[in-house]
Coordinates of C-alpha atoms and ligand atoms in Angstrom, one line a residue:
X129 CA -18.7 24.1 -7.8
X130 CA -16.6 23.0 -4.5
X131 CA -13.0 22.3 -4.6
X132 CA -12.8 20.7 -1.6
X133 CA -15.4 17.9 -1.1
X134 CA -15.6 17.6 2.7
X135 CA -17.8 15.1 4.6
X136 CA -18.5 15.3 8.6
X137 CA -16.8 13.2 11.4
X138 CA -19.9 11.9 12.5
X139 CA -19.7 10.4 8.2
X140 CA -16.6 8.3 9.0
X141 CA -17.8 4.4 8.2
X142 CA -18.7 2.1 11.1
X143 CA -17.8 -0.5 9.1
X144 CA -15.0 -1.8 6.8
X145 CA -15.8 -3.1 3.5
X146 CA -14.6 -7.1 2.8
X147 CA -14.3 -8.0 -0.7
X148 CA -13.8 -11.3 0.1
X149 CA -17.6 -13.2 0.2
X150 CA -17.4 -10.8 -3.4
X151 CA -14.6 -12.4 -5.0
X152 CA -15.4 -14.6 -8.6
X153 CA -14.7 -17.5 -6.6
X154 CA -12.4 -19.0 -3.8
X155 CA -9.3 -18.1 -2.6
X156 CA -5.7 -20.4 -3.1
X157 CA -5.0 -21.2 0.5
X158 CA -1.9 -20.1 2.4
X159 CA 1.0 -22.1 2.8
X160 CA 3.3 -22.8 6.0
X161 CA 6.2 -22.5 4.4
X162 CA 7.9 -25.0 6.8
X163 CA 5.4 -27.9 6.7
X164 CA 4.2 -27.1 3.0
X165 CA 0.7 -27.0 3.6
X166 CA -2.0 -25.0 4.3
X167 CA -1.7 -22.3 7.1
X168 CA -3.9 -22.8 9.9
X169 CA -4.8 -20.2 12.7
X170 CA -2.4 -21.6 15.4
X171 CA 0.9 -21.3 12.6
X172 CA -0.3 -17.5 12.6
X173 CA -0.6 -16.8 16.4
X174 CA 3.1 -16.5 16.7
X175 CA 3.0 -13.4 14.9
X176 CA -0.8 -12.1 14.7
X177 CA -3.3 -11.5 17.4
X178 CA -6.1 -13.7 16.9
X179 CA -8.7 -10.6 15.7
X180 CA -6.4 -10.0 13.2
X181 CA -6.3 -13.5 12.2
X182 CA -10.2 -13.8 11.9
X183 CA -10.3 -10.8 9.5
X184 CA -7.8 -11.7 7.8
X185 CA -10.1 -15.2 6.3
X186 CA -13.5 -13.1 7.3
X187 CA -16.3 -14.0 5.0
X188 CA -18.3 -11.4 6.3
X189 CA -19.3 -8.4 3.9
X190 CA -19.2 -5.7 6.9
X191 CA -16.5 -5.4 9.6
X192 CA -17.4 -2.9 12.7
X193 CA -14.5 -0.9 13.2
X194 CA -13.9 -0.6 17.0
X195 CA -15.1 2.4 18.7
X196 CA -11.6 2.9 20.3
X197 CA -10.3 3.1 16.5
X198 CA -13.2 5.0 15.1
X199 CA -11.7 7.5 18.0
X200 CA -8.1 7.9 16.9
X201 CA -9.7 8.0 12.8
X202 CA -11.3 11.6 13.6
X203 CA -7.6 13.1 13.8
X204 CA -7.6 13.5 10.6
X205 CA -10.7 11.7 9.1
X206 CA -12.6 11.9 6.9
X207 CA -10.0 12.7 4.4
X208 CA -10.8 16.2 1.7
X209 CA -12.0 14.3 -2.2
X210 CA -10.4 17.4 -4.2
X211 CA -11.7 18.6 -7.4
X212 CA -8.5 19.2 -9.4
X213 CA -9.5 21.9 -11.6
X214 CA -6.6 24.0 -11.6
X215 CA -4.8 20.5 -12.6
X216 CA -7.9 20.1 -15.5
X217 CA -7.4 23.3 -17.1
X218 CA -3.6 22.9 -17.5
X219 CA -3.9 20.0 -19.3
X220 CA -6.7 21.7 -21.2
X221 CA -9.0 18.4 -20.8
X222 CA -12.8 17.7 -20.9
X223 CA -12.2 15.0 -18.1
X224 CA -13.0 15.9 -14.4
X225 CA -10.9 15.1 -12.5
X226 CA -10.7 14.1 -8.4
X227 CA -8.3 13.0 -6.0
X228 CA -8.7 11.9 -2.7
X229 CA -5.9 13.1 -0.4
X230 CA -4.4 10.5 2.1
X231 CA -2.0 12.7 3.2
X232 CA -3.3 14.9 6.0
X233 CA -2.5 11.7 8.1
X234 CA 0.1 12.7 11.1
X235 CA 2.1 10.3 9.5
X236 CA 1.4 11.7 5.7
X237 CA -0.2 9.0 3.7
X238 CA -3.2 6.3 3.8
X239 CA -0.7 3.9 6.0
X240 CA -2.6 4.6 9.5
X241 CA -5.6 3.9 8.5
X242 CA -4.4 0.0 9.4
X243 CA -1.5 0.6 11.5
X244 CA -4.2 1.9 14.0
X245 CA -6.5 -1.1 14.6
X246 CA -3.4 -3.2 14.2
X247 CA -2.0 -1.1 17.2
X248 CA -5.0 -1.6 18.8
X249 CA -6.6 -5.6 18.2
X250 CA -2.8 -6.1 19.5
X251 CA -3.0 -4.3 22.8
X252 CA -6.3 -5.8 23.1
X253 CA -4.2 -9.1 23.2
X254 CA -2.0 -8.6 25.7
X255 CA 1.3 -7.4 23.3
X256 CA 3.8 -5.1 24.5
X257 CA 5.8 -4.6 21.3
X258 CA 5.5 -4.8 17.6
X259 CA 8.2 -5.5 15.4
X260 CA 7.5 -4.1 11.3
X261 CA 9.2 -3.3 8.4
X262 CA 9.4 0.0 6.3
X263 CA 10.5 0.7 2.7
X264 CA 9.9 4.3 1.8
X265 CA 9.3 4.8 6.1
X266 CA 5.6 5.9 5.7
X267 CA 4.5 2.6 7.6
X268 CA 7.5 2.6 9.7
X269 CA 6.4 6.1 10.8
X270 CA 2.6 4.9 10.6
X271 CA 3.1 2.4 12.9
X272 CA 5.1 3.9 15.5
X273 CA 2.6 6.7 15.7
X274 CA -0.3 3.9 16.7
X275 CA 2.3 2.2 19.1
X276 CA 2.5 5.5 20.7
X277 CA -1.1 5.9 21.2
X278 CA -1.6 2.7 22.2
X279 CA 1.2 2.5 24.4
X280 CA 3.5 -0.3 22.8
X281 CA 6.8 -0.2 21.9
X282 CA 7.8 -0.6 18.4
X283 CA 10.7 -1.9 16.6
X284 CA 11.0 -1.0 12.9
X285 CA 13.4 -2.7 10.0
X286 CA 13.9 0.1 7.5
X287 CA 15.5 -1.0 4.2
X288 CA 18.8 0.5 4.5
X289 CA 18.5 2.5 0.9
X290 CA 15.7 4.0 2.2
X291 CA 17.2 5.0 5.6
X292 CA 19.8 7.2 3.6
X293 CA 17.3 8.7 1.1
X294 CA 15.0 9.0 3.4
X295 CA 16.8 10.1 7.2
X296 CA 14.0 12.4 8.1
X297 CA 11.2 9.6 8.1
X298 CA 13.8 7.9 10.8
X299 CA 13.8 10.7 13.0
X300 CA 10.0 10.9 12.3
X301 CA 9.9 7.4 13.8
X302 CA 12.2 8.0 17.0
X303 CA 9.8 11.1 17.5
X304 CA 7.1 8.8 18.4
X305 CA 9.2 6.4 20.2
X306 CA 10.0 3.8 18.1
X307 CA 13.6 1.5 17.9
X308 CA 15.0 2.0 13.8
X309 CA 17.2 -0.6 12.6
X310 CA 19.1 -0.5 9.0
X311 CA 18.1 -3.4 7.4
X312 CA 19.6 -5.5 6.5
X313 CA 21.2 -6.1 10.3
X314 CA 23.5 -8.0 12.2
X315 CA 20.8 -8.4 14.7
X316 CA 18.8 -11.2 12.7
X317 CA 19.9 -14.5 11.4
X318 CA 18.1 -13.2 8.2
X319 CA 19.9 -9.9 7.9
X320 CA 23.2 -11.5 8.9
X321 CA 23.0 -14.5 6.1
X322 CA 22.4 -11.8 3.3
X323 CA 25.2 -9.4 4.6
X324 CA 27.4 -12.6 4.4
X325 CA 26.5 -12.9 0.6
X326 CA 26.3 -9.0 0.5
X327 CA 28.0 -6.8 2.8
X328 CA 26.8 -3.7 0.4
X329 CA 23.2 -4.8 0.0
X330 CA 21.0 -1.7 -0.2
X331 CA 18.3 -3.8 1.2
X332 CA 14.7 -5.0 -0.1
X333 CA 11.1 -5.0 1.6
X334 CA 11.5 -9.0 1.2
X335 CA 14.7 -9.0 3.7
X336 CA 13.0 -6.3 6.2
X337 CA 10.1 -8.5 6.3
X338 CA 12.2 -11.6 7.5
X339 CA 14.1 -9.6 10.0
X340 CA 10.8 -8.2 11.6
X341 CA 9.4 -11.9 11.2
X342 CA 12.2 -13.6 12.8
X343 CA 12.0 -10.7 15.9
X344 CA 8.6 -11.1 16.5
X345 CA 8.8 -15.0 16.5
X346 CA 11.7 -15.4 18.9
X347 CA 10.0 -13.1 21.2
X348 CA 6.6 -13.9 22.8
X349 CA 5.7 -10.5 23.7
X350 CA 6.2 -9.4 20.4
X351 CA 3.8 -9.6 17.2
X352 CA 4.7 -8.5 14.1
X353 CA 2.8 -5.9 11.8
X354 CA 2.5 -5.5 7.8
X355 CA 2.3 -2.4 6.3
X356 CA 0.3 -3.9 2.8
X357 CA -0.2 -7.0 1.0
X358 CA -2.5 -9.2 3.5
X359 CA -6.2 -9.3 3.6
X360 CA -7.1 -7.6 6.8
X361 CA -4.5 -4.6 5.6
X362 CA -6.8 -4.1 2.4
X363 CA -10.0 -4.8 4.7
X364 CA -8.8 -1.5 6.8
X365 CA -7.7 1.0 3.9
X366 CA -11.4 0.5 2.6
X367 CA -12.5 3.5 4.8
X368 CA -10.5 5.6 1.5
X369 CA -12.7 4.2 -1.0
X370 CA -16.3 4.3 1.3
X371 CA -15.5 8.3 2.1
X372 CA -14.7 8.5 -1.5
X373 CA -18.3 7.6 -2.4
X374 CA -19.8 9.4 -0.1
X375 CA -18.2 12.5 -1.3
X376 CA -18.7 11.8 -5.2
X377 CA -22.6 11.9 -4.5
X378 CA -21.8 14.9 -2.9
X379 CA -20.3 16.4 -6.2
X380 CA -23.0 14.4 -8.1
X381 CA -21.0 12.2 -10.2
X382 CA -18.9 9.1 -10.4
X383 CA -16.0 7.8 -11.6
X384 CA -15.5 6.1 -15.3
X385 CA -11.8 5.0 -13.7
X386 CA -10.3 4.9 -10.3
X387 CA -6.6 5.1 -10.1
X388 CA -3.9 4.1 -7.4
X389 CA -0.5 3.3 -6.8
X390 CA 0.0 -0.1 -6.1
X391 CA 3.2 -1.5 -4.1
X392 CA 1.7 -4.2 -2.0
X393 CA -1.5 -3.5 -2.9
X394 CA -3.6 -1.8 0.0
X395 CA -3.6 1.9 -1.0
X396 CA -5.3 0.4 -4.7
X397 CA -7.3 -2.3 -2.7
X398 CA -8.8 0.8 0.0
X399 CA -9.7 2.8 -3.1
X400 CA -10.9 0.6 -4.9
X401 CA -12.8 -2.0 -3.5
X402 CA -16.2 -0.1 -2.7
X403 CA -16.0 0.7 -6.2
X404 CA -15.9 -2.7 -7.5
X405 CA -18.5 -3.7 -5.3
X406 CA -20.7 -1.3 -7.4
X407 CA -19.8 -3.5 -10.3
X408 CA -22.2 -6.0 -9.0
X409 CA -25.0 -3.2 -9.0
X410 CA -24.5 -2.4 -12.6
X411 CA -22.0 0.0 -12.2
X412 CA -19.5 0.7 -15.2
X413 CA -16.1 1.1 -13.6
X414 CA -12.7 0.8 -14.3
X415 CA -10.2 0.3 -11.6
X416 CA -6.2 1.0 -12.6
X417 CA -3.7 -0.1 -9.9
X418 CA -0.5 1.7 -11.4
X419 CA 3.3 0.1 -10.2
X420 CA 7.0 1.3 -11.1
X421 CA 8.8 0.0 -14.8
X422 CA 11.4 -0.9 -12.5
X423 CA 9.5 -3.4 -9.9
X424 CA 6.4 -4.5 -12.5
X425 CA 4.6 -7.2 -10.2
X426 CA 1.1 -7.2 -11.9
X427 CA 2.6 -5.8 -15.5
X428 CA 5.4 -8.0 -15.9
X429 CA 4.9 -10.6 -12.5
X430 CA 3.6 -14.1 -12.8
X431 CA 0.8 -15.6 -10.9
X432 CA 1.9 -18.1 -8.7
X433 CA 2.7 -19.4 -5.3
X434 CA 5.8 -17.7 -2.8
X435 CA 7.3 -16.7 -0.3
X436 CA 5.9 -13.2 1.3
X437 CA 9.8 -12.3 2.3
X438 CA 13.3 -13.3 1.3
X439 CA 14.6 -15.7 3.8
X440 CA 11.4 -17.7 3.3
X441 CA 10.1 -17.2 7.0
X442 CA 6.5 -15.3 6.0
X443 CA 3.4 -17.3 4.7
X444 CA 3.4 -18.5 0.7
X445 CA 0.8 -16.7 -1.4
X446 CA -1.0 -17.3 -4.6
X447 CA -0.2 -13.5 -5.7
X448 CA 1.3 -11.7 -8.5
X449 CA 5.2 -12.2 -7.5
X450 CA 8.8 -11.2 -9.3
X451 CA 10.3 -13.8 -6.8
X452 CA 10.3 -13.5 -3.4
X453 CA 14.2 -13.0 -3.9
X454 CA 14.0 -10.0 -6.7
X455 CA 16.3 -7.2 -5.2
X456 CA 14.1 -4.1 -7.4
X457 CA 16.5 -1.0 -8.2
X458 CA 17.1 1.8 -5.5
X459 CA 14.3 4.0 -6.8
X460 CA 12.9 6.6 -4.7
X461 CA 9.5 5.6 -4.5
X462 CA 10.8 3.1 -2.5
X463 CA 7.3 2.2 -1.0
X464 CA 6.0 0.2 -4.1
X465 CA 9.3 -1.7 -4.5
X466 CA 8.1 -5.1 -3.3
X467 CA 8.8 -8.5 -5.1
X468 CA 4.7 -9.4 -4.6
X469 CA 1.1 -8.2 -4.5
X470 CA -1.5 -8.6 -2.0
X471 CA -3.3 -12.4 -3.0
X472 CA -6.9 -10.1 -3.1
X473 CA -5.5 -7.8 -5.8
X474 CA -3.6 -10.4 -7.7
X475 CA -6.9 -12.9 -8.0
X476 CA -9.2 -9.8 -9.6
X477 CA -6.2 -9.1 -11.9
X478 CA -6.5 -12.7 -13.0
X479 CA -9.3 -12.9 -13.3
X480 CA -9.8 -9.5 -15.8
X481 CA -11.5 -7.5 -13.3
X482 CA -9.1 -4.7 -12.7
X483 CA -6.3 -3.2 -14.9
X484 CA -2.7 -2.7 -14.3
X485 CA 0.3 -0.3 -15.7
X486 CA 3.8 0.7 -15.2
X487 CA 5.8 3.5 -15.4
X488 CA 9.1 4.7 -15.1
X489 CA 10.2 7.2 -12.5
X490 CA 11.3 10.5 -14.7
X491 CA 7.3 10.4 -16.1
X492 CA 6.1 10.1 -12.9
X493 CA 7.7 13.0 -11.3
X494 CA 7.1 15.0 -14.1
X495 CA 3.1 14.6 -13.5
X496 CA 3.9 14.7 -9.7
X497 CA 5.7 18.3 -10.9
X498 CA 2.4 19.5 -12.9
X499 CA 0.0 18.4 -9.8
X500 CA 2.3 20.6 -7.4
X501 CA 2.3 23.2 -9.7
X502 CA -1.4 23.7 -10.3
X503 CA -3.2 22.5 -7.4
X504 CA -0.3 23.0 -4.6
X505 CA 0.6 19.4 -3.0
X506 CA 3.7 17.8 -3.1
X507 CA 2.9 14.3 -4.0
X508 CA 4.9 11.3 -2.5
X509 CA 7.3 9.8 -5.1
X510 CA 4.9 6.2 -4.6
X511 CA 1.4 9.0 -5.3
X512 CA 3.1 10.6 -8.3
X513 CA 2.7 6.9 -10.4
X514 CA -1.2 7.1 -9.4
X515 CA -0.9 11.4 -10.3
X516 CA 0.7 10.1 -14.1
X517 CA -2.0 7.7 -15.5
X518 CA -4.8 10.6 -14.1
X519 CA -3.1 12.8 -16.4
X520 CA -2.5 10.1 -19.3
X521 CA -6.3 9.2 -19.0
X522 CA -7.0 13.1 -18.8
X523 CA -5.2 13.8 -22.2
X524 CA -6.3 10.6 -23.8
X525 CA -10.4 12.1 -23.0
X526 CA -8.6 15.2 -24.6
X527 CA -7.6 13.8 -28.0
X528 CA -10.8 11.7 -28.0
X529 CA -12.8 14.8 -27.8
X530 CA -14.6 12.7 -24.9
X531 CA -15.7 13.8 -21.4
X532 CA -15.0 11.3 -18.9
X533 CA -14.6 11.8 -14.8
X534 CA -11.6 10.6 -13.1
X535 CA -10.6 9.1 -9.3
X536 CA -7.6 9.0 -8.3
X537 CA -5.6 8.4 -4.9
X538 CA -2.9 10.9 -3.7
X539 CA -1.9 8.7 -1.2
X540 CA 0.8 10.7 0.7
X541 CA 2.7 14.1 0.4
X542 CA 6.1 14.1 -0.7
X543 CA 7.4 16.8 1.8
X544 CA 10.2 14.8 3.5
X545 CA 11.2 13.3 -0.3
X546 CA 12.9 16.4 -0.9
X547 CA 16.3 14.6 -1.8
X548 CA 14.1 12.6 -4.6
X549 CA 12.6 16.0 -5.8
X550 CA 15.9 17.5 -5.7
X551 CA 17.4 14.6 -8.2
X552 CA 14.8 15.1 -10.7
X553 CA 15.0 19.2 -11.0
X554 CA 18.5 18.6 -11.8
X555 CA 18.2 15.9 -13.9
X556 CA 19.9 12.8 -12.0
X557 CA 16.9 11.0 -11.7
X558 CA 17.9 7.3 -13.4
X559 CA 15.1 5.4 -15.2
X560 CA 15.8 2.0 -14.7
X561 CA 15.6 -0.4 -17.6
X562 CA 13.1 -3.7 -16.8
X563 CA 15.3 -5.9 -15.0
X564 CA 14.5 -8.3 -17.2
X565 CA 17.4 -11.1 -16.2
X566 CA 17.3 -10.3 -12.6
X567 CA 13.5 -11.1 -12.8
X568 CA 14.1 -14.1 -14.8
X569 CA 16.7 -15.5 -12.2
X570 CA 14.5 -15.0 -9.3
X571 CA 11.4 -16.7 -10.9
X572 CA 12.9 -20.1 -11.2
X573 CA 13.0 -19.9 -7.6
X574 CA 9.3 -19.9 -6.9
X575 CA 7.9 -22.6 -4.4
X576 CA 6.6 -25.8 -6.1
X577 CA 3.1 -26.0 -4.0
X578 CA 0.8 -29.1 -5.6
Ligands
LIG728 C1 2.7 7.3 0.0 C2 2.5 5.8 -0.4 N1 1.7 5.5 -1.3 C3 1.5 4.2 -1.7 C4 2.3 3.2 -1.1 C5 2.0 1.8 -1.6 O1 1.2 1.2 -0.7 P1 0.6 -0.2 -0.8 O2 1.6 -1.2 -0.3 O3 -0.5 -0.2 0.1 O4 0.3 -0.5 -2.2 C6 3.2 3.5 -0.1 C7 3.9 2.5 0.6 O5 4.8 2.7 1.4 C8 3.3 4.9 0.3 O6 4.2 5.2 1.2

């Protein structure tokens, strides 16, 4: 029996997976959030090279993933499927249990898997910079490596809470050449209006996004780069879930569930997509996407159109949403601490297709503790919520008396999240309560879109 499920570079896909032309039905359209109407390519070009664009309302099943991409993959693809058995007998469970380990990235989680052929569709267009935003820093750092190897420059918002949990992932950033900002800044009309309200404010996604926004669309040399949330995003992290496969043939079997962490929604969507493509075959699948007590999009969210950022400058989505102005507490998985969910994610969760759950942030680094404990990786803070429904669903096959086989994704390491580690061993670690009020508040500001 392998612990290590390994697959050869020549096994990396060609191809991305689209779940779009799979969907139960249409999607909602986009919405200009100036005009109020739908989005049409042009209103994107500002910020998107026009590849990018065509993925991103694709109808085709199979995207080829460019050769120059494929390239810069076999750094560190395909990524190991583990068998967690150490993990297994610990918990003293009949379920098997895998995990597929995004984190022998350079950058240390699933996030280059897109920032690459971002990188690259944009230098193929004649960009010389690309201006992001980072919450934990794991895309901040993911896309300054792939503006490195493509030879852009890079300008990253990082939400300021973040920038003082988290000063390592800054420097990782510089390393590669990018320009890290504390957002929010004095340098954007967005970042300067919320420091007006709040000269304290530790920051959100929502008011990175419109900083990077507002940079990229005052600059015509400059496009702008999301880490999660938008169709094409999802389209690129399905290489997780497609390796994944491959490998659980390998180990003959396949999963009854398939867990992820879910902030905007691409680490979930890259895992599991292929999966529910099965579904059509006759597959029986569950898929869990698994988000923070404290920032409940799917769990405690309402479906609806809004903004993608806080100063109302990105696109409006039909997506699970807290309110595009939700400020979620400073927790330190602070890369699932977004007000929304990627419109993909959010219609199968409508529509009964996939199942959600939250969890608060002392439960998950407890599981994170009892994965680095038995099978040696550090999980990131955002991985340990994916690491603490496996072991839920591990001990619930336990008291059932049931065997049943478990995916998950460990979708970074946790080695530069030392000062959130630290916080939990000595018992500082704060679980937030459901912001239920703050949630409230920020819902009766939703867009009304006929
Ligand atoms: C390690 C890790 N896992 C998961 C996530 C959440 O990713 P997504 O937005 O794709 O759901 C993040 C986001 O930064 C992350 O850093």
């Amino acid at each position: 029996m392998q612990t290590k499920i390994l697959l050869d570079e020549n096994q990396i896909p060609k191809q991305w997976y689209n779940i779009i032309p799979d969907l139960p039905g249409p999607m909602a359209p986009v919405i200009n959030p100036r005009t109020l109407k739908p989005v049409t390519p042009e209103d994107l070009q500002p910020l998107f090279p026009m590849a990018l664009i065509e993925q991103e309302v694709s109808t085709r099943r199979w995207i080829d993933i460019p050769e120059a991409v494929w390239d810069i993959y076999r750094l560190w693809r395909p990524s190991p499927l583990f068998r967690a058995r150490r993990l297994e007998q610990a918990l003293g469970t009949p379920a098997k249990i895998y995990y597929k380990y995004e984190g022998v990235s350079p950058a240390g989680s699933h996030k280059p898997n897109s920032a690459i052929p971002q990188a690259y569709f944009n230098k193929q267009a004649g960009i010389r910079r690309l201006a992001t935003e980072t919450g934990a820093g794991q895309w901040g750092s993911s896309l300054a490596l792939a503006c490195s190897l493509f030879g852009l420059e890079c300008t990253v918002y990082m939400v300021k809470v973040s920038c003082t949990q988290k000063p390592y992932r800054k420097s990782m950033m510089e390393l590669w050449g990018a320009n890290v900002i504390a957002s929010p800044s004095e340098l954007t009309q967005a970042g300067r209006s919320i420091l007006a309200m709040d000269p304290d404010s530790p920051g959100s996604l929502g008011i990175a996004i419109s900083e990077a926004v507002e940079d990229a669309a005052n600059h015509p040399d400059t496009n702008y780069a999301l880490g999660s949330v938008l169709n094409h995003v999802c389209l690129h992290q399905t290489v997780i879930g497609l390796e994944a496969q491959e490998q659980l043939k390998i180990a003959g079997d396949y999963p009854d569930v398939v867990i992820a962490c879910c902030g905007g929604g691409s680490n979930f969507a890259g895992l599991a997509f292929p999966f529910l493509s099965d579904r059509a075959a006759g597959k029986q699948v569950r898929c869990l996407a698994v988000e923070p007590a404290s920032c409940p999009t799917l769990t405690k969210g309402v479906y609806a159109f809004d903004y993608g950022d806080t100063a109302k400058m990105a696109p409006i989505s039909k997506m699970y949403t807290l309110g595009h102005d939700f400020m979620p507490p400073g927790i330190h998985a602070g890369g699932l601490r977004y007000h929304g969910e990627s419109p993909l994610v959010s219609q199968l969760y409508d529509a009964g297709l996939i199942e959600a759950r939250a969890y608060r942030q002392n439960a998950c680094f407890e599981a994170a503790l009892l994965l680095a404990r038995n099978e040696g990786i550090v999980p990131a803070p955002e991985s340990s919520h994916a690491v603490r429904a496996a072991v839920d669903e591990a001990l619930l096959a336990k008291e059932e008396g049931r065997a049943r086989t478990i995916l998950f994704g460990l979708s970074g390491h946790g080695q530069l999240d030392m000062a959130a580690y630290d916080a939990y061993l000595s018992g500082a670690l704060e679980d937030y309560e459901y912001p239920e009020e703050n949630i409230r508040r920020s819902l009766a500001n939703l867009p009304r879109i006929e």
